[in-house]
mmCIF file of C-alpha atoms in Angstrom:
data_model
loop_
_atom_site.group_PDB
_atom_site.id
_atom_site.type_symbol
_atom_site.label_atom_id
_atom_site.label_comp_id
_atom_site.label_asym_id
_atom_site.label_seq_id
_atom_site.Cartn_x
_atom_site.Cartn_y
_atom_site.Cartn_z
ATOM 1 C CA MET A 225 -15.508 13.784 16.938
ATOM 2 C CA ASN A 226 -11.736 13.335 16.456
ATOM 3 C CA LEU A 227 -10.740 9.743 16.260
ATOM 4 C CA PHE A 228 -6.999 10.418 16.363
ATOM 5 C CA PRO A 229 -6.427 13.659 18.499
ATOM 6 C CA GLU A 230 -2.788 13.025 18.938
ATOM 7 C CA LEU A 231 -2.008 12.953 15.139
ATOM 8 C CA ASN A 232 -1.435 16.044 12.908
ATOM 9 C CA ASN A 233 -3.067 16.336 9.453
ATOM 10 C CA PHE A 234 0.066 14.850 7.745
ATOM 11 C CA GLU A 235 0.135 11.975 9.857
ATOM 12 C CA LYS A 236 -3.519 11.276 9.413
ATOM 13 C CA MET A 237 -3.183 11.644 5.733
ATOM 14 C CA VAL A 238 -0.150 9.101 5.599
ATOM 15 C CA THR A 239 -2.163 6.634 7.728
ATOM 16 C CA SER A 240 -5.170 6.867 5.660
ATOM 17 C CA CYS A 241 -3.354 6.356 2.420
ATOM 18 C CA TYR A 242 -1.465 3.457 3.973
ATOM 19 C CA PHE A 243 -4.703 1.607 4.968
ATOM 20 C CA ILE A 244 -6.274 2.342 1.598
ATOM 21 C CA ILE A 245 -3.406 1.200 -0.525
ATOM 22 C CA THR A 246 -2.748 -1.862 1.815
ATOM 23 C CA THR A 247 -6.767 -2.898 1.503
ATOM 24 C CA LEU A 248 -6.738 -2.232 -2.410
ATOM 25 C CA SER A 249 -3.429 -4.086 -3.122
ATOM 26 C CA THR A 250 -4.829 -7.094 -1.027
ATOM 27 C CA CYS A 251 -1.501 -7.328 0.802
ATOM 28 C CA GLY A 252 -3.146 -7.596 4.163
ATOM 29 C CA PHE A 253 -2.199 -6.089 7.391
ATOM 30 C CA GLY A 254 -0.306 -9.189 8.598
ATOM 31 C CA ASP A 255 2.101 -9.781 11.351
ATOM 32 C CA TYR A 256 4.444 -7.042 10.265
ATOM 33 C CA TYR A 257 3.359 -3.369 9.995
ATOM 34 C CA PRO A 258 4.889 -0.063 9.732
ATOM 35 C CA LEU A 259 5.351 1.927 13.181
ATOM 36 C CA ASN A 260 6.087 5.407 11.904
ATOM 37 C CA ASN A 261 5.305 7.625 8.799
ATOM 38 C CA PHE A 262 8.644 6.993 6.921
ATOM 39 C CA GLU A 263 7.957 3.138 7.046
ATOM 40 C CA LYS A 264 4.258 3.661 5.887
ATOM 41 C CA ILE A 265 5.441 5.866 2.918
ATOM 42 C CA ILE A 266 8.024 3.009 2.026
ATOM 43 C CA GLY A 267 5.309 0.674 2.322
ATOM 44 C CA ILE A 268 2.946 2.453 0.076
ATOM 45 C CA VAL A 269 5.742 3.077 -2.590
ATOM 46 C CA LEU A 270 6.407 -0.715 -2.452
ATOM 47 C CA MET A 271 2.701 -1.772 -2.771
ATOM 48 C CA ILE A 272 2.191 0.530 -5.763
ATOM 49 C CA ILE A 273 5.305 -0.898 -7.514
ATOM 50 C CA GLY A 274 4.164 -4.400 -6.788
ATOM 51 C CA VAL A 275 0.850 -3.809 -8.165
ATOM 52 C CA ALA A 276 2.291 -2.245 -11.388
ATOM 53 C CA PHE A 277 4.757 -4.985 -11.765
ATOM 54 C CA PHE A 278 2.106 -7.672 -11.305
ATOM 55 C CA SER A 279 -0.148 -5.826 -13.705
ATOM 56 C CA ASN A 280 2.669 -5.694 -16.403
ATOM 57 C CA PHE A 281 3.274 -9.473 -15.898
ATOM 58 C CA VAL A 282 -0.292 -10.363 -16.210
ATOM 59 C CA GLY A 283 -0.777 -8.165 -19.217
ATOM 60 C CA THR A 284 2.221 -9.656 -20.934
ATOM 61 C CA PHE A 285 1.125 -13.179 -20.150
ATOM 62 C CA ILE A 286 -2.345 -12.345 -21.655
ATOM 63 C CA ASN A 287 -0.879 -10.966 -24.737
ATOM 64 C CA LEU A 288 1.350 -14.000 -25.214
ATOM 65 C CA ALA A 289 -1.728 -16.269 -24.609
ATOM 66 C CA ASP A 290 -3.818 -14.346 -27.223
ATOM 67 C CA SER A 291 -1.188 -14.655 -29.924
ATOM 68 C CA LEU A 292 -1.276 -18.439 -29.744
#
């Protein structure tokens, strides 16, 4: 059973990665969402950068709190 018969394999991969990263980064699906593959790829990159930045910030904060 093919759930998305109109999409090729690349589009299915990008869509799957977008929903996985959106769920794991807890950004939520919200009111604004990407409409094509380019926008989904940009969203994936921005979410990964956001998670990395937040992790770095929290790690630095924890190190400062430990040193007190």
